[in-house]
Structures are given as C-alpha cells and as structure tokens.
Amino acid sequence: MMVVGLTGGIGSGKTTVAGFFKEKNVPIYIADDAGKRLLETSAEIREHVIKLIGEKAYTDTAPNRKYIASVVFKDSEKLEALNKIIHPAVAKDFENWQRKQKAAYVIYEAAILFEAGGYKKCDINILVTATKEEKLKRLQERDQSTISEIEARMEKQWSDEQKRKLADFEIENHDLTLTRSRVDELHEIILKRGKN
Ligand SMILES: CC(C)(COP(=O)(O)OP(=O)(O)OC[C@H]1O[C@@H](n2cnc3c(N)ncnc32)[C@H](O)[C@@H]1O)[C@@H](O)C(=O)NCCC(=O)NCCS
Ligand SMILES: Nc1ncnc2c1ncn2[C@@H]1O[C@H](COP(=O)(O)OP(=O)(O)OP(=O)(O)O)[C@@H](O)[C@H]1O
C-alpha cells in the first residue's frame, strides 16, 4: 500500500485538500490530530512536556495548548525538543493505523512533513500552497488569530521554495473548484503509479 504525504504551510489548505481525498474514500491520517490526542492521553509525553516547558503546560490532566504554543513558537530549541517528544510517538501511531487500512493508498497529512523528515517514508509527496495574503486572511477568519501569532508559526516552517524541492506534486490552492479538480487528477495519477 502506498503512502502519500500531504503538507503545506499553516493555512495553505492541507486539511481542506485532505477532505477532497476523503470524499474519494482514501483513508486519511492527520498527524496534527494524532499529536493533539497523544499530548492529551500519553502519561509519558505529559511527563516529558512538563519537564521541558514547566507545570503550566498542563492544567490538571489537559494540555494547555495556548501556553505551550506561546513558549515553543518563540524558542526554536524548545520547539525542537517538543517535536522530539511527540513525533516518534506519532510515527508509531501512524504505523499501527496504516496496518489496519485496506486501500490502494493512504494519505499522511502533516504540517511539517518535510521539516520533520516524514516525507522520506512516503512514496509520493504533495505540497499545498497559497499566497501569504490568502493564508493570513483564512487563519484570521478561522481561528481569530493575530497576524503576529500566525507569522510566529510561519517563521518556524520552511518556505514553499524549500518544500518544492522535495515535493512530487503541488496543489496551488486558490480557487476551491480548481483545487478539487486537481485532487481528482492527482488521485488518478497515484492509482496508476500504484498499478505499475
Ligand atoms: C505547540 C502546540 C501544542 C500548539 O497547539 P495548537 O492547537 O495551537 O496548534 P496546532 O497543533 O493545531 O497546529 C496548528 C498549526 O501550527 C503549526 N505547527 C504545529 N506544530 C508545529 C511545529 N512543530 N513546527 C512548525 N509548525 C507547527 C502547523 O501549521 C499546524 O498546522 C502543537 O502545535 C504541538 O504540539 N506542536 C508540536 C508537535 C507537532 O509538531 N505537531 C504537529 C504534527 S505531529
Ligand atoms: N481555496 C480556499 N479558498 C477559501 N478558503 C479556503 C481555501 N482553502 C482553505 N480555506 C479555508 O482556510 C482555512 C484554512 O484551511 P485548512 O484548515 O485546510 O488549512 P491547513 O493548511 O490545514 O491549516 P493548519 O496548518 O492550520 O492546519 C479553513 O477555514 C478553510 O476552510
């Protein structure tokens, strides 16, 4: 079974594109969601995160995501250490999930697919892009984030130029109708590759 990596900068439309593949009954694994779930449920991760970020990282048993974000997105070392805690657990969780899937291919959607090296385990890698203006507008509408909060995250991610060098395909996600037809096209290409 092939693994297709799907990534893109914050607000580029990764989750939206993953939804279009889901409509074609392609199993979708959202790494961000797995990271969130493990942060909430793994006692081992909780212990490591509190050691790294302090007691305020959790209120009772729930992770304080806003607080953790406020620390790590302005401290590259702490972000890297947090990634080292969460990513291996997500990789194991993905392998268990993938074993249960019955499909020609699955999608592994991850915000930092290239930065964290996950693309090396994928047979094909798709990059979703949009203009900075589009991303800022979408995120302000979706999350009511401030521009500085969004830019703090953008600075911790590679540029589209860097990602393009490692991507097999790009989806320029401007008009949703065109994006949907691009997904249809890539779906056929992926199925053909799987047959060869
Ligand atoms: C710091 C955390 C708690 C902030 O949670 P929050 O709910 O505010 O953000 P969320 O997880 O929904 O991420 C929103 C967006 O932020 C960006 N982002 C998240 N993690 C990272 C990271 N490690 N590096 C760069 N950008 C990131 C991505 O564009 C992501 O789509 C969370 O992002 C986190 O645990 N990140 C580190 C682990 C990780 O890399 N998770 C994502 C893949 S497993
Ligand atoms: N082509 C588009 N036109 C208009 N709005 C869009 C388009 N694509 C996505 N959106 C909207 O922009 C917001 C961000 O899209 P989405 O959540 O898919 O991005 P993402 O890359 O997964 O973001 P994150 O990195 O935060 O997870 C959502 O509210 C989504 O509905």
Tab-separated table of C-alpha atoms and ligand atoms in Angstrom:
chain	number	residue	atom	x	y	z
A	1	MET	CA	0.000	0.000	0.000
A	2	MET	CA	1.399	3.398	-0.979
A	3	VAL	CA	1.748	6.269	1.481
A	4	VAL	CA	1.109	9.745	0.058
A	5	GLY	CA	2.429	12.642	2.130
A	6	LEU	CA	0.305	15.808	2.134
A	7	THR	CA	1.680	19.031	3.559
A	8	GLY	CA	1.625	22.807	3.242
A	9	GLY	CA	2.251	25.911	5.302
A	10	ILE	CA	-0.169	26.971	8.007
A	11	GLY	CA	-3.474	27.942	6.422
A	12	SER	CA	-2.490	26.689	2.944
A	13	GLY	CA	-5.446	24.304	2.890
A	14	LYS	CA	-3.939	20.901	3.754
A	15	THR	CA	-6.985	19.797	5.743
A	16	THR	CA	-9.359	21.043	3.044
A	17	VAL	CA	-7.438	19.092	0.373
A	18	ALA	CA	-7.355	16.023	2.654
A	19	GLY	CA	-11.152	16.318	2.794
A	20	PHE	CA	-11.358	16.125	-1.011
A	21	PHE	CA	-9.276	12.903	-0.974
A	22	LYS	CA	-11.515	11.563	1.832
A	23	GLU	CA	-14.541	12.078	-0.447
A	24	LYS	CA	-12.848	9.537	-2.748
A	25	ASN	CA	-12.713	7.056	0.168
A	26	VAL	CA	-8.951	7.482	0.600
A	27	PRO	CA	-8.031	6.799	4.259
A	28	ILE	CA	-6.615	9.994	5.814
A	29	TYR	CA	-4.230	10.209	8.786
A	30	ILE	CA	-3.955	13.745	10.232
A	31	ALA	CA	-0.655	13.986	12.125
A	32	ASP	CA	-1.696	17.212	13.901
A	33	ASP	CA	-4.743	15.423	15.355
A	34	ALA	CA	-2.604	12.456	16.440
A	35	GLY	CA	-0.156	14.873	18.065
A	36	LYS	CA	-3.040	16.545	19.904
A	37	ARG	CA	-4.501	13.177	21.043
A	38	LEU	CA	-1.134	11.871	22.270
A	39	LEU	CA	-0.428	15.134	24.099
A	40	GLU	CA	-3.745	14.581	25.916
A	41	THR	CA	-3.566	10.837	26.556
A	42	SER	CA	0.072	9.790	26.920
A	43	ALA	CA	1.344	9.961	30.518
A	44	GLU	CA	4.907	9.613	29.219
A	45	ILE	CA	4.520	12.575	26.854
A	46	ARG	CA	2.858	14.606	29.620
A	47	GLU	CA	5.830	13.978	31.921
A	48	HIS	CA	8.397	14.953	29.260
A	49	VAL	CA	6.452	18.082	28.233
A	50	ILE	CA	6.108	19.300	31.839
A	51	LYS	CA	9.852	18.718	32.320
A	52	LEU	CA	10.552	20.754	29.149
A	53	ILE	CA	8.018	23.559	29.494
A	54	GLY	CA	7.002	23.562	33.157
A	55	GLU	CA	3.912	22.730	35.207
A	56	LYS	CA	1.837	25.362	33.353
A	57	ALA	CA	1.952	23.147	30.224
A	58	TYR	CA	-0.976	21.176	31.720
A	59	THR	CA	-3.949	22.254	33.757
A	60	ASP	CA	-4.984	19.109	35.735
A	61	THR	CA	-4.604	16.442	33.028
A	62	ALA	CA	-5.369	18.577	29.975
A	63	PRO	CA	-2.518	20.163	27.973
A	64	ASN	CA	-2.614	23.953	27.887
A	65	ARG	CA	-2.048	24.243	24.114
A	66	LYS	CA	-2.149	28.042	24.067
A	67	TYR	CA	0.547	28.234	26.755
A	68	ILE	CA	2.708	25.563	25.097
A	69	ALA	CA	2.388	27.393	21.760
A	70	SER	CA	3.327	30.720	23.420
A	71	VAL	CA	6.566	29.116	24.651
A	72	VAL	CA	7.687	26.948	21.725
A	73	PHE	CA	6.874	29.220	18.788
A	74	LYS	CA	9.313	31.808	20.084
A	75	ASP	CA	12.025	29.349	21.161
A	76	SER	CA	13.426	27.091	18.409
A	77	GLU	CA	15.282	24.854	20.856
A	78	LYS	CA	12.126	24.196	22.878
A	79	LEU	CA	10.119	23.573	19.684
A	80	GLU	CA	12.728	21.084	18.502
A	81	ALA	CA	12.674	19.343	21.896
A	82	LEU	CA	8.856	19.192	21.820
A	83	ASN	CA	8.984	17.732	18.322
A	84	LYS	CA	11.437	15.065	19.535
A	85	ILE	CA	8.941	14.106	22.245
A	86	ILE	CA	5.831	13.961	20.041
A	87	HIS	CA	6.981	12.944	16.556
A	88	PRO	CA	8.293	9.422	17.372
A	89	ALA	CA	5.005	8.662	19.157
A	90	VAL	CA	3.045	9.919	16.131
A	91	ALA	CA	5.196	7.807	13.774
A	92	LYS	CA	4.408	4.651	15.808
A	93	ASP	CA	0.713	5.559	15.994
A	94	PHE	CA	0.664	6.019	12.191
A	95	GLU	CA	2.228	2.583	11.593
A	96	ASN	CA	-0.423	0.912	13.788
A	97	TRP	CA	-3.180	2.844	11.957
A	98	GLN	CA	-1.791	2.089	8.493
A	99	ARG	CA	-1.701	-1.663	9.155
A	100	LYS	CA	-5.484	-1.623	9.629
A	101	GLN	CA	-6.239	0.178	6.319
A	102	LYS	CA	-7.447	-1.551	3.158
A	103	ALA	CA	-6.873	0.785	0.206
A	104	ALA	CA	-4.588	1.347	-2.792
A	105	TYR	CA	-3.029	4.255	-0.891
A	106	VAL	CA	-3.411	6.296	2.286
A	107	ILE	CA	-2.774	9.995	2.918
A	108	TYR	CA	-0.400	11.065	5.715
A	109	GLU	CA	-1.255	14.752	6.308
A	110	ALA	CA	1.374	16.590	8.349
A	111	ALA	CA	2.063	20.301	8.723
A	112	ILE	CA	5.820	19.756	8.976
A	113	LEU	CA	6.192	16.689	6.763
A	114	PHE	CA	9.449	17.952	5.245
A	115	GLU	CA	10.854	19.714	8.313
A	116	ALA	CA	10.399	16.597	10.472
A	117	GLY	CA	11.620	14.179	7.755
A	118	GLY	CA	8.350	12.219	7.499
A	119	TYR	CA	8.411	12.668	3.692
A	120	LYS	CA	11.174	10.020	3.492
A	121	LYS	CA	8.624	7.341	4.450
A	122	CYS	CA	6.180	8.482	1.756
A	123	ASP	CA	6.070	7.145	-1.817
A	124	ILE	CA	4.703	10.422	-3.165
A	125	ASN	CA	4.675	13.898	-1.537
A	126	ILE	CA	2.098	16.587	-2.329
A	127	LEU	CA	2.594	20.238	-1.372
A	128	VAL	CA	-0.389	22.575	-0.938
A	129	THR	CA	0.417	26.264	-1.439
A	130	ALA	CA	-1.375	29.608	-1.273
A	131	THR	CA	-0.253	33.230	-1.119
A	132	LYS	CA	0.720	34.687	2.256
A	133	GLU	CA	-2.224	37.092	1.988
A	134	GLU	CA	-4.652	34.206	1.415
A	135	LYS	CA	-3.213	32.269	4.382
A	136	LEU	CA	-3.339	35.245	6.744
A	137	LYS	CA	-6.940	36.044	5.716
A	138	ARG	CA	-8.071	32.425	6.097
A	139	LEU	CA	-6.477	31.971	9.522
A	140	GLN	CA	-7.801	35.244	10.883
A	141	GLU	CA	-11.269	34.130	9.785
A	142	ARG	CA	-10.907	30.530	11.005
A	143	ASP	CA	-9.025	30.973	14.308
A	144	GLN	CA	-9.320	34.701	15.014
A	145	SER	CA	-5.501	34.518	15.315
A	146	THR	CA	-3.488	37.720	15.275
A	147	ILE	CA	-1.090	38.319	12.383
A	148	SER	CA	1.907	38.140	14.764
A	149	GLU	CA	0.721	34.748	16.140
A	150	ILE	CA	0.396	33.375	12.596
A	151	GLU	CA	3.746	34.831	11.488
A	152	ALA	CA	5.472	33.308	14.556
A	153	ARG	CA	4.372	29.891	13.292
A	154	MET	CA	5.196	30.646	9.677
A	155	GLU	CA	8.759	31.531	10.742
A	156	LYS	CA	9.136	28.066	12.248
A	157	GLN	CA	8.229	26.412	8.957
A	158	TRP	CA	10.231	26.026	5.764
A	159	SER	CA	9.426	28.263	2.803
A	160	ASP	CA	7.397	26.886	-0.106
A	161	GLU	CA	10.562	27.223	-2.229
A	162	GLN	CA	12.398	24.801	0.080
A	163	LYS	CA	9.427	22.399	0.148
A	164	ARG	CA	9.008	22.480	-3.655
A	165	LYS	CA	12.438	20.863	-3.999
A	166	LEU	CA	11.154	17.756	-2.187
A	167	ALA	CA	7.547	17.661	-3.417
A	168	ASP	CA	6.448	15.417	-6.294
A	169	PHE	CA	3.287	17.437	-6.943
A	170	GLU	CA	1.962	20.861	-5.944
A	171	ILE	CA	-1.625	21.978	-5.465
A	172	GLU	CA	-1.908	25.757	-5.718
A	173	ASN	CA	-4.945	26.183	-3.508
A	174	HIS	CA	-6.591	29.445	-4.565
A	175	ASP	CA	-9.988	28.635	-6.105
A	176	LEU	CA	-11.632	25.645	-4.353
A	177	THR	CA	-13.236	24.344	-7.568
A	178	LEU	CA	-9.838	24.202	-9.297
A	179	THR	CA	-8.320	22.616	-6.191
A	180	ARG	CA	-10.965	19.901	-6.223
A	181	SER	CA	-10.303	19.085	-9.896
A	182	ARG	CA	-6.544	18.992	-9.210
A	183	VAL	CA	-7.239	16.414	-6.483
A	184	ASP	CA	-9.260	14.342	-8.985
A	185	GLU	CA	-6.296	14.461	-11.395
A	186	LEU	CA	-3.718	13.501	-8.742
A	187	HIS	CA	-5.948	10.671	-7.486
A	188	GLU	CA	-5.853	9.081	-10.967
A	189	ILE	CA	-2.079	9.578	-11.248
A	190	ILE	CA	-1.497	7.953	-7.846
A	191	LEU	CA	-3.735	4.967	-8.667
A	192	LYS	CA	-1.859	4.465	-11.989
A	193	ARG	CA	1.515	4.598	-10.173
A	194	GLY	CA	0.260	2.020	-7.700
A	195	LYS	CA	-0.567	-0.345	-10.590
A	196	ASN	CA	2.913	-0.091	-12.194
B	1	LIG	C1	2.542	23.613	20.094
B	1	LIG	C2	1.137	23.034	20.012
B	1	LIG	C3	0.700	22.417	21.340
B	1	LIG	C4	0.184	24.167	19.652
B	1	LIG	O1	-1.122	23.599	19.515
B	1	LIG	P1	-2.235	24.442	18.684
B	1	LIG	O2	-3.528	23.766	18.920
B	1	LIG	O3	-2.102	25.890	18.986
B	1	LIG	O4	-1.774	24.290	17.167
B	1	LIG	P2	-1.995	23.014	16.238
B	1	LIG	O5	-1.341	21.823	16.834
B	1	LIG	O6	-3.419	22.933	15.810
B	1	LIG	O7	-1.089	23.454	14.986
B	1	LIG	C5	-1.615	24.492	14.130
B	1	LIG	C6	-0.549	24.744	13.118
B	1	LIG	O8	0.643	25.191	13.787
B	1	LIG	C7	1.751	24.742	13.027
B	1	LIG	N1	2.614	23.858	13.810
B	1	LIG	C8	2.241	22.941	14.731
B	1	LIG	N2	3.319	22.296	15.228
B	1	LIG	C9	4.391	22.817	14.601
B	1	LIG	C10	5.792	22.564	14.642
B	1	LIG	N3	6.288	21.626	15.463
B	1	LIG	N4	6.613	23.284	13.825
B	1	LIG	C11	6.094	24.218	12.995
B	1	LIG	N5	4.793	24.499	12.883
B	1	LIG	C12	3.941	23.808	13.680
B	1	LIG	C13	1.215	23.952	11.830
B	1	LIG	O9	0.989	24.778	10.713
B	1	LIG	C14	-0.114	23.484	12.391
B	1	LIG	O10	-0.987	23.099	11.370
B	1	LIG	C15	1.073	21.947	18.926
B	1	LIG	O11	1.170	22.554	17.665
B	1	LIG	C16	2.200	20.944	19.059
B	1	LIG	O12	2.185	20.107	19.945
B	1	LIG	N6	3.222	21.038	18.130
B	1	LIG	C17	4.409	20.210	18.252
B	1	LIG	C18	4.150	18.789	17.798
B	1	LIG	C19	3.827	18.817	16.318
B	1	LIG	O13	4.729	19.012	15.515
B	1	LIG	N7	2.540	18.598	15.953
B	1	LIG	C20	2.130	18.560	14.571
B	1	LIG	C21	2.498	17.274	13.871
B	1	LIG	S1	2.580	15.857	14.833
B	2	LIG	N1	-9.166	27.769	-1.578
B	2	LIG	C1	-9.711	28.265	-0.453
B	2	LIG	N2	-10.462	29.373	-0.510
B	2	LIG	C2	-11.008	29.889	0.615
B	2	LIG	N3	-10.871	29.369	1.866
B	2	LIG	C3	-10.107	28.269	1.962
B	2	LIG	C4	-9.496	27.654	0.839
B	2	LIG	N4	-8.805	26.563	1.269
B	2	LIG	C5	-8.978	26.505	2.614
B	2	LIG	N5	-9.769	27.508	3.043
B	2	LIG	C6	-10.157	27.812	4.426
B	2	LIG	O1	-8.985	28.321	5.044
B	2	LIG	C7	-8.848	27.809	6.376
B	2	LIG	C8	-7.548	27.018	6.450
B	2	LIG	O2	-7.713	25.846	5.644
B	2	LIG	P1	-7.174	24.449	6.242
B	2	LIG	O3	-7.629	24.284	7.640
B	2	LIG	O4	-7.499	23.395	5.250
B	2	LIG	O5	-5.610	24.785	6.205
B	2	LIG	P2	-4.452	23.954	6.872
B	2	LIG	O6	-3.278	24.052	5.992
B	2	LIG	O7	-4.918	22.592	7.255
B	2	LIG	O8	-4.243	24.828	8.185
B	2	LIG	P3	-3.404	24.425	9.529
B	2	LIG	O9	-1.964	24.456	9.123
B	2	LIG	O10	-3.764	25.485	10.493
B	2	LIG	O11	-3.903	23.070	9.906
B	2	LIG	C9	-10.075	26.942	6.617
B	2	LIG	O12	-11.050	27.718	7.289
B	2	LIG	C10	-10.561	26.581	5.221
B	2	LIG	O13	-11.960	26.380	5.165
